[in-house]
Amino acid sequence: MGGSERATFLFTDIEDSCGLWERDTAGMEVDLEKHDRVLREAVESRAGRIFRSAGDSVLARFESAADAVKAAIDAQLRLRATVWGEATPIRVRMAIHDGEAQGRAGDFYGPALNRCARILGVAYGDQILLSRSIRDSVENQLSSVTNLKPLGKVHLRGLEGPEEIYQVGHPGLKADFPPLAGLDTSPHNLPVQLTSFVGRNRDLREINKLLSASRIVTLTGPGGCGKTRLSLKLGEQVLEEFVDGVWFVELHALTNQDAVAGAVASVFSVAERTGQTIEEALAEWLQPKKALIIIDNCEHLLEGVSAFVGGMSAQCPNLKWLLTSRGPVHVHGEAIYRVPTLSVPEEDETRLASITRCAAVKLFTDRASVISSFNLTSASAPHVASICRRLDGMPLAIEVAASWTKALAPRQIAERLGKHLDLLHRASPSKLSKHETLRAAIDWSYDLLVDQERRLFRQLAVFSGGWTLEAAEQVCQLEIDPIHVLASLIDKSLVMTEEGLAGELRYRYLETIREYALERFSETGDEVDVRRRHLQYFMSFAHEAEKGMTGDAQAEWMSRIDLERGNLRAAMRSGLDLDETEPALKMAVSLWRYWYYHGQFSEGSKWLHDLLDG
C-alpha cells in the first residue's frame, strides 16, 4: 500500500495505564488481553482494520465514519460490561477523525492522524470524542438513541486553528466528564513536538511535586536522557496553572555568561531602556507575572544562569523556574531531580507482554513504527529488549537505534551495537541537529570538561562494571585528588553512583558513555600505564580475596568478587595484551576458590590456559 488516501481513523488508549501496571502487574497482563479482544472484535465487526497497536494503544482505519462511531460505541459498551481484575477497572478513551493520510506497508501517517492523536489527548477514560468533520458526516446515520454533544472549540497543542469537538452520547455510556483535559488556554511558546511522548508518568508526578514545593527545579542527567523533552511535557501539563503562561528559553547556542538575561528578554520582547540594564527592564516586566520559565541546556553557562535566576527569583515572587542541565546549577533554593533512564526488561525476560510494558521498549517500538513497517513480535522482542538493555534505557540512544530498523532487523542492530558506537548516527541524510546522535550528546559534555576532568573521564574507562573510590585513587593518576574531580563528573551526570556492599558507594558509567570514554582513552598516550596500574590493583585485590574466602568473611568476599568480576576479567585481558602475564596468572590462581564455589571451572581453566600459553 502506498500513496495518499482519505479514511476515518479511530484512536484509543487506556487511561492511567502506567498506574494500573504498577498496582497490579499480573492482573493487567490478563486484563490487557481482554481489552485487546474487545477492541479487535468491535473494530472488525464494523468493517474496520487495526493497523497499529503499541502497548495499550489501538489505531484503526474505517471506510465509513458512521462505522467508526458505531465500533467505538460497541467497544465502550462491552468494556463497561467486562469484569476486570482487582486493580481499578480499565477505562478507555477514544477519538475519531478523518482526512488524507499517507499509506505505507499497511500503516498510515500524516496530519489527519496527528490531529486524531491530539483529540485523544484531551479526552478522559470512557469518553468518545469526534472532530467537526466526523460529526458532519455521521449526523444523520446514527440511531435515534445516539446523540452528539458539542463541547466547544479547543486549541489543540501544536496544531493550527481550533478544533470543534463533540462527545458521543448513548444510554449505556457515561455522560458526565470534567472539562476537556489539556486545553491550550494560557499563552506559551512551547515548541511543537513531532514525535509522541512515551512513558515518564512517574517522573512527571515527582517533578510536579517538586515544582509545587520549590520555585526553582533543575532536571539533571547525561546528554540524551530526555531532560528537554520531559521539561516540555511538564510545561504542557501545567499550562492552566500559570495565567501568564509557560515560556521556553534555549541556551545551547550561547557562549557568554552574560547573555542569559538577553535570551530570556528576547522571549518576552523586553528591550533595554535608557538608564536601565536588561536585567532591570526584565525584572520590571516579570515582577507581577505568574509564569513558569523553562531554561534549557544550562550546563555551559552555570555562573550566568545561577546569577540571573537567583536575582530574578528574589525580585519576582510569582515566577517559577524549571532548568535543565547536566548537573546542578547551584542557585539558592534549587531543588534537584535526577532524570532516570527508561525502564528496561530483565536479562532473562522472554514474555512479550512483560517486555512490551517496559518504557524503553515502548519508545523503541513507537519510533521504529513511525519510520518503518516495524511491529514488535515474540520473535523480535528479545532482540529489542537486548538493544534497550545495551543502551541502558537512554532515550536518545534508543531513538537513534530505532531509526536503523529501516535497514536492519532488531537482531542485527543488537549484534552491531556491541561493535560500533558509530552505528548510532541516524540513518538520515538530513543535517544533524544538537544531540541528534549519541556521540554528539557525549561530545557536548566532554567538550565542557576542564583538562583534569577529561583526563579522569578517559582513565576511568579502564574499569569494567564500575569501581570504588579506592580503586580510582590507586589506578588513575592526576595532579589533584581524584575525589574532587570524580565529584565534578558526577555533578555533570557523566558518572553514576550506586550502593555497593555495606553501604559503600560505587561508581559507574552508563555503558554507552563508557564506550565513548574508551575511544578517547585509546587516543591518549597513557592508556598502557593506566591498564598496568589497573592490573596491579586487581592482582592485589584477588590476593586479599583469596585470604578472605577462607575465613568468617567468606560470603562478603564472594559478593565483592561478584561486583568486581568485570574488572578482574579486564585486568587479566590486559595481562595478555600487554605481555604482563605473571601478575595476571597470580590473579587467576588467587580466584580458584571463587570459580570452584560457583561451579565455573571452564572459565577458570580457560584463563589459566591462556595465561600459561601467553
Coordinates of C-alpha atoms in Angstrom, one line a residue:
M1 CA 0.0 0.0 0.0
G2 CA 1.3 3.5 -0.8
G3 CA 0.2 7.0 -1.7
S4 CA -2.4 9.2 -0.2
E5 CA -6.0 8.2 0.6
R6 CA -8.9 9.6 2.6
A7 CA -10.1 7.5 5.5
T8 CA -11.6 7.6 9.0
F9 CA -9.4 6.8 12.0
L10 CA -10.2 5.6 15.5
F11 CA -7.5 6.0 18.1
T12 CA -7.9 4.5 21.6
D13 CA -5.7 4.1 24.7
I14 CA -6.2 3.2 28.4
E15 CA -6.4 6.0 31.0
D16 CA -3.6 5.8 33.6
S17 CA -2.2 2.5 32.2
C18 CA 1.1 3.0 33.9
G19 CA -0.6 3.3 37.3
L20 CA -2.6 0.1 36.6
W21 CA 0.6 -1.8 35.7
E22 CA 2.2 -0.6 38.9
R23 CA -0.7 -1.6 41.1
D24 CA -1.4 -5.0 39.6
T25 CA 1.1 -6.2 37.1
A26 CA -0.2 -9.8 36.9
G27 CA -3.8 -8.6 36.7
M28 CA -3.0 -6.2 33.9
E29 CA -1.5 -8.9 31.7
V30 CA -4.8 -10.7 31.8
D31 CA -6.9 -7.5 31.6
L32 CA -4.9 -6.3 28.6
E33 CA -5.8 -9.4 26.7
K34 CA -9.5 -8.8 27.4
H35 CA -9.1 -5.2 26.3
D36 CA -7.4 -6.2 23.0
R37 CA -10.0 -8.8 22.2
V38 CA -12.9 -6.4 22.8
L39 CA -11.3 -3.7 20.6
R40 CA -10.4 -6.1 17.8
E41 CA -13.9 -7.7 17.7
A42 CA -15.6 -4.3 17.8
V43 CA -13.5 -2.9 15.0
E44 CA -13.7 -5.9 12.7
S45 CA -17.4 -6.3 13.2
R46 CA -17.9 -2.8 11.7
A47 CA -15.6 -3.4 8.7
G48 CA -12.6 -1.7 10.3
R49 CA -9.0 -2.7 10.5
I50 CA -6.5 -2.3 13.3
F51 CA -3.3 -1.2 11.5
R52 CA -1.1 -0.3 14.5
S53 CA -1.1 -1.3 18.2
A54 CA 1.6 -0.5 20.8
G55 CA 1.2 -1.3 24.4
D56 CA -2.4 -0.2 25.3
S57 CA -2.9 1.9 22.2
V58 CA -5.0 0.9 19.2
L59 CA -5.2 2.7 15.9
A60 CA -7.9 1.5 13.4
R61 CA -9.0 2.6 9.9
F62 CA -12.5 2.6 8.5
E63 CA -14.0 3.4 5.1
S64 CA -17.1 4.8 6.8
A65 CA -17.2 7.4 9.6
A66 CA -20.5 6.0 10.8
D67 CA -18.9 2.6 11.2
A68 CA -16.1 4.0 13.2
V69 CA -18.5 5.7 15.6
K70 CA -20.6 2.6 15.9
A71 CA -17.5 0.5 16.6
A72 CA -16.4 2.9 19.3
I73 CA -19.8 2.7 21.0
D74 CA -19.8 -1.1 20.7
A75 CA -16.4 -1.3 22.2
Q76 CA -17.2 1.1 25.1
L77 CA -20.4 -0.8 25.9
R78 CA -18.5 -4.1 26.0
L79 CA -15.6 -2.6 28.0
R80 CA -18.0 -1.3 30.6
A81 CA -19.6 -4.8 30.9
T82 CA -16.3 -6.6 31.2
V83 CA -15.2 -8.0 34.6
W84 CA -11.7 -6.7 35.3
G85 CA -9.1 -7.7 37.9
E86 CA -8.6 -6.3 41.3
A87 CA -7.0 -3.0 40.0
T88 CA -9.1 0.0 39.1
P89 CA -11.4 -1.0 36.1
I90 CA -9.9 -0.3 32.8
R91 CA -11.2 2.9 31.3
V92 CA -10.5 3.6 27.6
R93 CA -10.6 7.0 25.9
M94 CA -11.4 7.2 22.2
A95 CA -11.1 9.8 19.4
I96 CA -12.3 9.8 15.8
H97 CA -11.2 12.0 12.9
D98 CA -10.9 11.7 9.2
G99 CA -8.7 13.1 6.4
E100 CA -6.0 12.4 3.9
A101 CA -3.2 10.1 5.1
Q102 CA -0.2 8.5 3.6
G103 CA -0.3 4.8 3.4
R104 CA 2.9 2.7 3.6
A105 CA 3.2 -1.0 4.2
G106 CA -0.1 -1.3 5.8
D107 CA 0.4 1.7 8.1
F108 CA -0.7 5.3 7.9
Y109 CA 0.9 8.7 8.6
G110 CA 0.1 12.4 8.2
P111 CA -1.7 15.4 9.6
A112 CA -5.1 13.6 9.9
L113 CA -3.5 11.1 12.3
N114 CA -1.7 13.8 14.3
R115 CA -5.0 15.7 14.8
C116 CA -6.7 12.5 15.9
A117 CA -4.0 11.8 18.4
R118 CA -4.3 15.4 19.7
I119 CA -8.1 14.9 20.2
L120 CA -7.4 11.7 22.0
G121 CA -5.0 13.6 24.3
V122 CA -7.8 15.8 25.7
A123 CA -10.2 13.0 26.3
Y124 CA -11.0 11.1 29.5
G125 CA -11.4 7.4 30.1
D126 CA -14.9 6.1 28.9
Q127 CA -15.2 9.1 26.6
I128 CA -15.6 9.1 22.8
L129 CA -14.7 12.4 21.1
L130 CA -15.3 13.4 17.5
S131 CA -14.0 16.2 15.3
R132 CA -16.4 18.5 13.5
S133 CA -15.8 16.8 10.2
I134 CA -16.9 13.4 11.6
R135 CA -19.9 15.0 13.3
D136 CA -21.0 16.4 9.9
S137 CA -20.5 13.0 8.2
V138 CA -22.5 10.9 10.7
E139 CA -25.2 13.3 11.9
N140 CA -28.0 11.5 10.1
Q141 CA -26.5 8.0 10.1
L142 CA -26.7 7.1 13.8
S143 CA -29.5 5.5 15.8
S144 CA -32.1 7.8 17.5
V145 CA -30.6 6.9 20.9
T146 CA -27.2 8.3 20.0
N147 CA -26.5 12.0 20.4
L148 CA -23.5 14.2 19.6
K149 CA -22.9 16.8 22.3
P150 CA -20.9 19.9 21.3
L151 CA -18.1 20.6 23.7
G152 CA -16.9 23.8 22.1
K153 CA -13.8 24.8 20.2
V154 CA -10.5 23.5 21.5
H155 CA -7.0 24.7 20.8
L156 CA -5.0 21.5 20.4
R157 CA -1.4 22.0 21.2
G158 CA 0.9 22.2 18.3
L159 CA -1.8 22.4 15.7
E160 CA -3.0 25.4 13.6
G161 CA -6.5 26.6 14.4
P162 CA -9.0 25.4 17.0
E163 CA -10.9 22.1 16.6
E164 CA -14.6 21.9 17.3
I165 CA -15.1 18.8 19.5
Y166 CA -18.2 16.6 20.0
Q167 CA -18.9 13.9 22.6
V168 CA -20.8 10.8 21.6
G169 CA -23.7 10.1 23.9
H170 CA -25.6 6.8 24.3
P171 CA -27.8 5.3 27.1
G172 CA -25.2 2.8 28.0
L173 CA -22.3 5.2 28.2
K174 CA -21.0 7.6 30.8
A175 CA -22.2 11.1 30.1
D176 CA -20.7 13.5 32.6
F177 CA -17.0 14.4 32.4
P178 CA -14.8 17.3 33.6
P179 CA -13.8 20.0 31.1
L180 CA -11.6 18.7 28.3
A181 CA -8.1 18.0 29.5
G182 CA -5.1 19.9 28.3
L183 CA -6.8 22.9 26.7
D184 CA -4.4 25.4 25.4
T185 CA -5.8 28.4 27.3
S186 CA -2.6 30.0 28.6
P187 CA 0.0 31.9 26.5
H188 CA 3.2 30.0 25.7
N189 CA 6.0 29.4 23.2
L190 CA 6.4 25.7 23.8
P191 CA 7.8 24.2 20.5
V192 CA 5.7 21.7 18.7
Q193 CA 6.9 18.1 19.3
L194 CA 6.9 16.0 16.1
T195 CA 7.0 12.7 18.0
S196 CA 4.8 11.2 20.7
F197 CA 5.8 11.3 24.4
V198 CA 6.4 7.8 25.8
G199 CA 6.3 6.8 29.5
R200 CA 7.7 9.1 32.2
N201 CA 4.4 9.4 34.1
R202 CA 6.1 8.8 37.5
D203 CA 8.8 11.3 36.6
L204 CA 6.2 13.9 35.7
R205 CA 4.4 13.4 39.0
E206 CA 7.6 13.7 41.0
I207 CA 8.7 16.9 39.2
N208 CA 5.3 18.4 39.6
K209 CA 5.5 17.8 43.4
L210 CA 8.9 19.5 43.5
L211 CA 7.7 22.4 41.5
S212 CA 4.7 22.8 43.9
A213 CA 7.1 23.0 46.8
S214 CA 10.0 24.9 45.2
R215 CA 10.3 27.9 42.9
I216 CA 13.4 26.5 41.2
V217 CA 13.7 22.9 40.0
T218 CA 16.6 21.6 37.9
L219 CA 16.4 18.4 35.9
T220 CA 19.8 16.8 35.7
G221 CA 21.2 13.9 33.8
P222 CA 23.5 12.9 30.9
G223 CA 23.0 14.2 27.4
G224 CA 20.4 12.1 25.7
C225 CA 18.5 11.0 28.8
G226 CA 15.4 13.1 27.9
K227 CA 15.6 16.2 30.1
T228 CA 14.5 18.7 27.5
R229 CA 11.5 16.6 26.4
L230 CA 10.5 16.0 30.0
S231 CA 10.6 19.7 30.7
L232 CA 8.4 20.5 27.7
K233 CA 5.9 17.8 28.6
L234 CA 5.7 19.1 32.2
G235 CA 5.2 22.6 30.7
E236 CA 2.3 21.4 28.7
Q237 CA 0.7 19.7 31.7
V238 CA 0.8 22.8 34.0
L239 CA -0.2 25.4 31.4
E240 CA -3.5 26.1 33.2
E241 CA -1.8 26.8 36.5
F242 CA 0.1 29.8 35.1
V243 CA -2.2 32.6 33.9
D244 CA 0.8 34.4 32.3
G245 CA 2.0 31.3 30.5
V246 CA 4.8 28.9 30.2
W247 CA 7.9 30.1 28.4
F248 CA 10.8 28.1 26.9
V249 CA 14.3 29.6 26.6
E250 CA 17.1 27.7 24.8
L251 CA 20.7 28.4 25.8
H252 CA 22.5 25.9 23.7
A253 CA 23.9 28.3 21.1
L254 CA 25.1 30.9 23.7
T255 CA 28.7 31.1 24.8
N256 CA 28.8 34.2 27.0
Q257 CA 27.8 34.0 30.7
D258 CA 26.3 37.5 30.5
A259 CA 24.0 36.5 27.6
V260 CA 21.4 34.7 29.7
A261 CA 19.3 37.8 30.5
G262 CA 19.2 38.8 26.9
A263 CA 18.0 35.3 25.8
V264 CA 15.1 35.4 28.3
A265 CA 14.3 39.0 27.4
S266 CA 14.0 38.2 23.8
V267 CA 11.3 35.6 24.5
F268 CA 9.2 38.3 26.1
S269 CA 10.3 41.0 23.6
V270 CA 11.6 43.1 26.5
A271 CA 14.2 45.6 25.5
E272 CA 16.7 47.7 27.4
R273 CA 15.8 51.3 28.3
T274 CA 17.9 54.3 28.9
G275 CA 19.3 54.2 32.4
Q276 CA 18.2 50.5 32.8
T277 CA 20.1 47.3 32.4
I278 CA 18.4 44.5 30.5
E279 CA 18.1 42.6 33.9
E280 CA 16.3 45.6 35.4
A281 CA 13.9 46.0 32.5
L282 CA 13.1 42.3 32.6
A283 CA 12.6 42.3 36.3
E284 CA 10.1 45.2 36.0
W285 CA 8.2 43.3 33.3
L286 CA 8.1 40.0 35.1
Q287 CA 7.5 41.2 38.6
P288 CA 3.7 41.0 38.5
K289 CA 3.6 37.9 36.3
K290 CA 2.6 34.4 37.4
A291 CA 4.5 32.2 34.9
L292 CA 6.8 29.2 34.5
I293 CA 10.1 29.8 32.7
I294 CA 11.9 26.8 31.3
I295 CA 15.6 27.3 30.7
D296 CA 17.2 24.5 28.7
N297 CA 20.8 23.5 28.4
C298 CA 22.3 25.5 31.3
E299 CA 25.5 23.4 31.8
H300 CA 27.9 25.6 29.9
L301 CA 26.6 28.8 31.5
L302 CA 26.2 27.8 35.1
E303 CA 27.6 31.0 36.5
G304 CA 25.4 33.2 34.3
V305 CA 22.3 31.1 34.9
S306 CA 22.8 30.9 38.6
A307 CA 23.3 34.7 39.0
F308 CA 20.4 35.5 36.7
V309 CA 17.8 33.1 38.1
G310 CA 18.8 33.9 41.7
G311 CA 18.4 37.6 41.1
M312 CA 15.1 37.3 39.2
S313 CA 13.7 34.9 41.8
A314 CA 14.3 37.5 44.6
Q315 CA 12.5 40.2 42.6
C316 CA 9.7 38.2 41.0
P317 CA 8.0 36.0 43.7
N318 CA 5.3 34.7 41.4
L319 CA 7.7 33.2 38.9
K320 CA 8.7 29.5 38.9
W321 CA 11.8 28.2 37.1
L322 CA 12.4 24.8 35.5
L323 CA 16.0 24.3 34.4
T324 CA 17.7 21.5 32.6
S325 CA 21.4 20.9 33.0
R326 CA 24.0 18.0 33.0
G327 CA 24.5 18.9 36.7
P328 CA 23.1 21.3 39.4
V329 CA 23.1 25.0 38.6
H330 CA 23.9 25.9 42.2
V331 CA 21.3 28.6 42.6
H332 CA 19.9 29.3 46.1
G333 CA 16.6 27.4 46.6
E334 CA 17.3 24.9 43.8
A335 CA 15.6 21.5 44.0
I336 CA 17.3 18.7 42.0
Y337 CA 15.6 16.0 40.1
R338 CA 17.9 13.5 38.5
V339 CA 16.2 12.2 35.4
P340 CA 16.5 8.4 35.3
T341 CA 16.9 6.3 32.2
L342 CA 13.8 4.4 30.9
S343 CA 12.9 1.0 32.4
V344 CA 14.3 -2.0 30.5
P345 CA 13.4 -5.7 30.6
E346 CA 15.2 -8.0 32.9
E347 CA 18.1 -10.0 31.4
D348 CA 16.1 -13.3 31.4
E349 CA 12.7 -11.9 30.5
T350 CA 11.2 -13.5 27.4
R351 CA 7.5 -12.9 27.7
L352 CA 6.2 -10.5 25.1
A353 CA 3.7 -8.8 27.5
S354 CA 6.4 -8.2 30.1
I355 CA 8.9 -6.9 27.6
T356 CA 6.3 -4.6 25.9
R357 CA 5.4 -2.8 29.1
C358 CA 8.9 -1.5 29.7
A359 CA 9.2 2.2 28.8
A360 CA 12.4 1.7 26.8
V361 CA 10.8 -1.0 24.6
K362 CA 7.7 1.2 24.1
L363 CA 9.9 4.1 22.9
F364 CA 11.8 1.8 20.5
T365 CA 8.6 0.4 19.1
D366 CA 6.9 3.7 18.8
R367 CA 9.8 5.4 16.9
A368 CA 10.5 2.3 14.8
S369 CA 6.9 2.0 13.7
V370 CA 6.9 5.6 12.5
I371 CA 9.8 5.2 10.2
S372 CA 9.3 1.6 9.0
S373 CA 6.8 -1.1 9.0
F374 CA 8.2 -2.4 12.3
N375 CA 5.9 -4.4 14.6
L376 CA 7.0 -6.0 17.9
T377 CA 6.6 -9.7 17.8
S378 CA 7.5 -12.6 20.0
A379 CA 10.5 -13.3 17.7
S380 CA 11.8 -9.7 17.7
A381 CA 11.0 -8.8 21.3
P382 CA 14.1 -10.4 22.9
H383 CA 16.4 -8.6 20.4
V384 CA 14.6 -5.2 21.1
A385 CA 15.0 -6.0 24.8
S386 CA 18.7 -6.6 24.3
I387 CA 19.1 -3.3 22.5
C388 CA 17.3 -1.4 25.2
R389 CA 19.5 -3.0 27.9
R390 CA 22.6 -2.4 25.9
L391 CA 21.7 1.3 25.7
D392 CA 20.9 1.5 29.4
G393 CA 17.4 2.8 28.6
M394 CA 18.8 6.1 27.4
P395 CA 16.0 7.7 25.2
L396 CA 18.3 9.4 22.7
A397 CA 20.3 6.3 22.1
I398 CA 17.1 4.2 21.7
E399 CA 15.5 6.6 19.3
V400 CA 18.7 6.6 17.2
A401 CA 19.0 2.8 17.2
A402 CA 15.3 2.6 16.3
S403 CA 16.0 4.6 13.2
W404 CA 18.1 1.7 11.9
T405 CA 15.0 -0.5 11.6
K406 CA 14.7 0.9 8.1
A407 CA 17.8 -1.1 7.1
L408 CA 18.4 -3.7 9.8
A409 CA 16.4 -6.2 11.8
P410 CA 16.5 -5.8 15.6
R411 CA 18.8 -8.9 15.8
Q412 CA 21.3 -7.2 13.5
I413 CA 21.1 -3.9 15.4
A414 CA 21.7 -5.8 18.7
E415 CA 24.7 -7.6 17.3
R416 CA 26.3 -4.4 15.9
L417 CA 25.7 -2.2 19.0
G418 CA 28.5 -4.0 20.8
K419 CA 30.9 -3.3 18.0
H420 CA 30.3 0.1 16.5
L421 CA 29.2 3.1 18.6
D422 CA 29.1 5.0 15.3
L423 CA 26.1 2.9 14.2
L424 CA 24.1 5.3 16.4
H425 CA 24.5 8.1 13.9
R426 CA 21.0 8.4 12.4
A427 CA 20.4 6.8 9.1
S428 CA 19.1 10.1 7.8
P429 CA 20.8 12.3 5.2
S430 CA 19.3 15.4 6.7
K431 CA 21.5 17.9 8.7
L432 CA 22.2 16.7 12.2
S433 CA 20.9 19.0 14.9
K434 CA 22.0 19.2 18.5
H435 CA 22.0 15.9 20.4
E436 CA 21.0 14.2 17.1
T437 CA 23.3 11.4 17.8
L438 CA 24.6 9.8 21.0
R439 CA 28.1 10.8 20.0
A440 CA 27.1 14.4 19.6
A441 CA 25.4 14.3 23.0
I442 CA 28.5 13.0 24.8
D443 CA 30.8 15.2 22.8
W444 CA 28.9 18.1 24.1
S445 CA 29.5 17.0 27.7
Y446 CA 33.2 16.1 27.1
D447 CA 34.0 19.5 25.5
L448 CA 32.8 21.3 28.6
L449 CA 35.2 19.5 30.9
V450 CA 38.4 21.0 32.1
D451 CA 41.7 19.2 31.5
Q452 CA 41.8 17.2 34.8
E453 CA 38.2 16.2 34.3
R454 CA 38.8 15.0 30.8
R455 CA 41.8 13.0 31.9
L456 CA 40.0 11.3 34.7
F457 CA 37.0 10.7 32.4
R458 CA 39.3 8.9 30.0
Q459 CA 41.2 6.9 32.6
L460 CA 38.0 5.7 34.3
A461 CA 37.2 3.8 31.1
V462 CA 39.7 1.2 32.2
F463 CA 37.1 -0.1 34.7
S464 CA 34.5 -2.6 33.6
G465 CA 31.4 -2.9 35.7
G466 CA 32.1 0.1 38.0
W467 CA 34.6 0.9 40.6
T468 CA 35.2 2.1 44.2
L469 CA 36.8 5.3 45.3
E470 CA 39.9 3.4 46.5
A471 CA 40.3 1.8 43.1
A472 CA 40.0 5.1 41.3
E473 CA 42.6 6.7 43.6
Q474 CA 45.0 3.8 43.0
V475 CA 44.6 3.4 39.3
C476 CA 44.0 6.9 38.0
Q477 CA 46.8 9.5 38.3
L478 CA 46.0 13.2 38.4
E479 CA 47.8 16.3 39.7
I480 CA 45.0 16.8 42.3
D481 CA 42.9 14.5 44.5
P482 CA 40.7 12.3 42.2
I483 CA 37.7 12.6 44.6
H484 CA 37.2 16.2 43.8
V485 CA 37.3 15.5 40.0
L486 CA 35.1 12.5 40.4
A487 CA 32.6 14.5 42.3
S488 CA 32.6 17.0 39.4
L489 CA 31.9 14.2 36.8
I490 CA 29.0 13.0 39.0
D491 CA 27.6 16.5 39.1
K492 CA 27.8 16.6 35.3
S493 CA 26.0 13.3 35.1
L494 CA 28.8 11.5 33.3
V495 CA 29.4 9.2 36.2
M496 CA 26.5 7.5 38.0
T497 CA 26.5 6.3 41.7
E498 CA 25.0 3.2 43.2
E499 CA 25.2 1.5 46.5
G500 CA 27.8 -1.3 46.9
L501 CA 28.4 -3.6 49.9
A502 CA 27.6 -2.5 53.4
G503 CA 26.5 1.0 52.2
E504 CA 29.8 1.6 50.3
L505 CA 29.3 3.8 47.3
R506 CA 30.3 2.5 43.9
Y507 CA 30.6 4.5 40.7
R508 CA 30.0 3.5 37.1
Y509 CA 29.5 4.7 33.5
L510 CA 26.4 4.1 31.5
E511 CA 27.6 1.6 29.0
T512 CA 27.2 3.9 26.1
I513 CA 29.2 6.6 27.8
R514 CA 31.9 4.1 28.7
E515 CA 32.3 3.1 25.1
Y516 CA 32.8 6.7 24.2
A517 CA 35.3 7.1 27.1
L518 CA 37.2 4.0 25.8
E519 CA 37.6 5.6 22.4
R520 CA 39.0 8.7 24.0
F521 CA 41.2 6.6 26.2
S522 CA 42.7 4.8 23.3
E523 CA 43.6 8.1 21.7
T524 CA 45.8 9.2 24.6
G525 CA 49.4 8.2 25.4
D526 CA 48.7 7.0 29.0
E527 CA 46.5 4.0 28.2
V528 CA 49.2 1.4 28.7
D529 CA 50.3 2.8 32.1
V530 CA 46.7 3.0 33.4
R531 CA 46.0 -0.6 32.3
R532 CA 49.1 -1.7 34.1
R533 CA 48.1 0.0 37.3
H534 CA 44.6 -1.5 36.9
L535 CA 46.2 -4.9 36.6
Q536 CA 48.4 -4.4 39.6
Y537 CA 45.5 -3.1 41.7
F538 CA 43.2 -6.1 40.9
M539 CA 46.0 -8.6 41.4
S540 CA 46.3 -7.3 45.0
F541 CA 42.5 -7.4 45.3
A542 CA 42.4 -11.0 44.2
H543 CA 45.2 -11.9 46.7
E544 CA 43.2 -10.3 49.5
A545 CA 40.1 -12.1 48.3
E546 CA 41.8 -15.4 48.4
K547 CA 42.7 -15.0 52.0
G548 CA 39.2 -13.6 52.8
M549 CA 37.4 -16.6 51.3
T550 CA 39.0 -18.9 53.9
G551 CA 37.7 -17.1 57.0
D552 CA 34.5 -15.7 58.5
A553 CA 34.1 -13.0 55.9
Q554 CA 33.8 -15.6 53.0
A555 CA 30.3 -14.5 52.0
E556 CA 31.3 -10.8 51.9
W557 CA 34.4 -11.5 49.8
M558 CA 32.4 -13.7 47.4
S559 CA 30.0 -10.7 47.0
R560 CA 32.9 -8.4 46.4
I561 CA 34.3 -10.6 43.7
D562 CA 30.8 -10.7 42.1
L563 CA 30.9 -6.9 41.9
E564 CA 34.4 -6.7 40.5
R565 CA 34.1 -9.6 38.1
G566 CA 34.2 -7.4 35.1
N567 CA 37.3 -5.6 36.4
L568 CA 39.1 -8.9 37.1
R569 CA 38.4 -10.1 33.6
A570 CA 39.6 -6.8 32.1
A571 CA 42.8 -7.0 34.2
M572 CA 43.6 -10.5 33.1
R573 CA 42.9 -9.5 29.5
S574 CA 45.4 -6.6 30.0
G575 CA 47.9 -9.1 31.2
L576 CA 47.6 -10.9 27.9
D577 CA 47.6 -7.8 25.7
L578 CA 50.5 -6.1 27.5
D579 CA 52.6 -9.2 27.9
E580 CA 52.2 -8.9 31.7
T581 CA 51.2 -12.5 32.2
E582 CA 52.8 -13.0 35.6
P583 CA 50.6 -10.7 37.7
A584 CA 47.6 -11.9 35.6
L585 CA 48.4 -15.5 36.3
K586 CA 48.8 -14.8 40.0
M587 CA 45.3 -13.2 39.9
A588 CA 43.8 -16.3 38.1
V589 CA 45.3 -18.6 40.7
S590 CA 44.0 -16.5 43.6
L591 CA 40.5 -16.8 42.2
W592 CA 40.4 -20.6 42.1
R593 CA 38.1 -20.9 45.2
Y594 CA 35.7 -18.4 43.7
W595 CA 35.4 -20.4 40.5
Y596 CA 35.2 -23.6 42.5
Y597 CA 32.4 -22.4 44.7
H598 CA 30.5 -21.0 41.8
G599 CA 31.0 -24.1 39.6
Q600 CA 32.7 -22.1 36.9
F601 CA 35.6 -24.4 36.2
S602 CA 35.6 -23.7 32.5
E603 CA 36.2 -20.0 32.8
G604 CA 39.0 -20.5 35.4
S605 CA 40.6 -23.2 33.2
K606 CA 40.4 -21.0 30.1
W607 CA 42.1 -18.1 31.8
L608 CA 44.8 -20.3 33.3
H609 CA 45.4 -22.0 29.9
D610 CA 45.5 -18.7 28.0
L611 CA 47.9 -17.0 30.5
L612 CA 50.2 -20.0 30.6
D613 CA 50.3 -20.1 26.8
G614 CA 50.8 -16.3 26.8

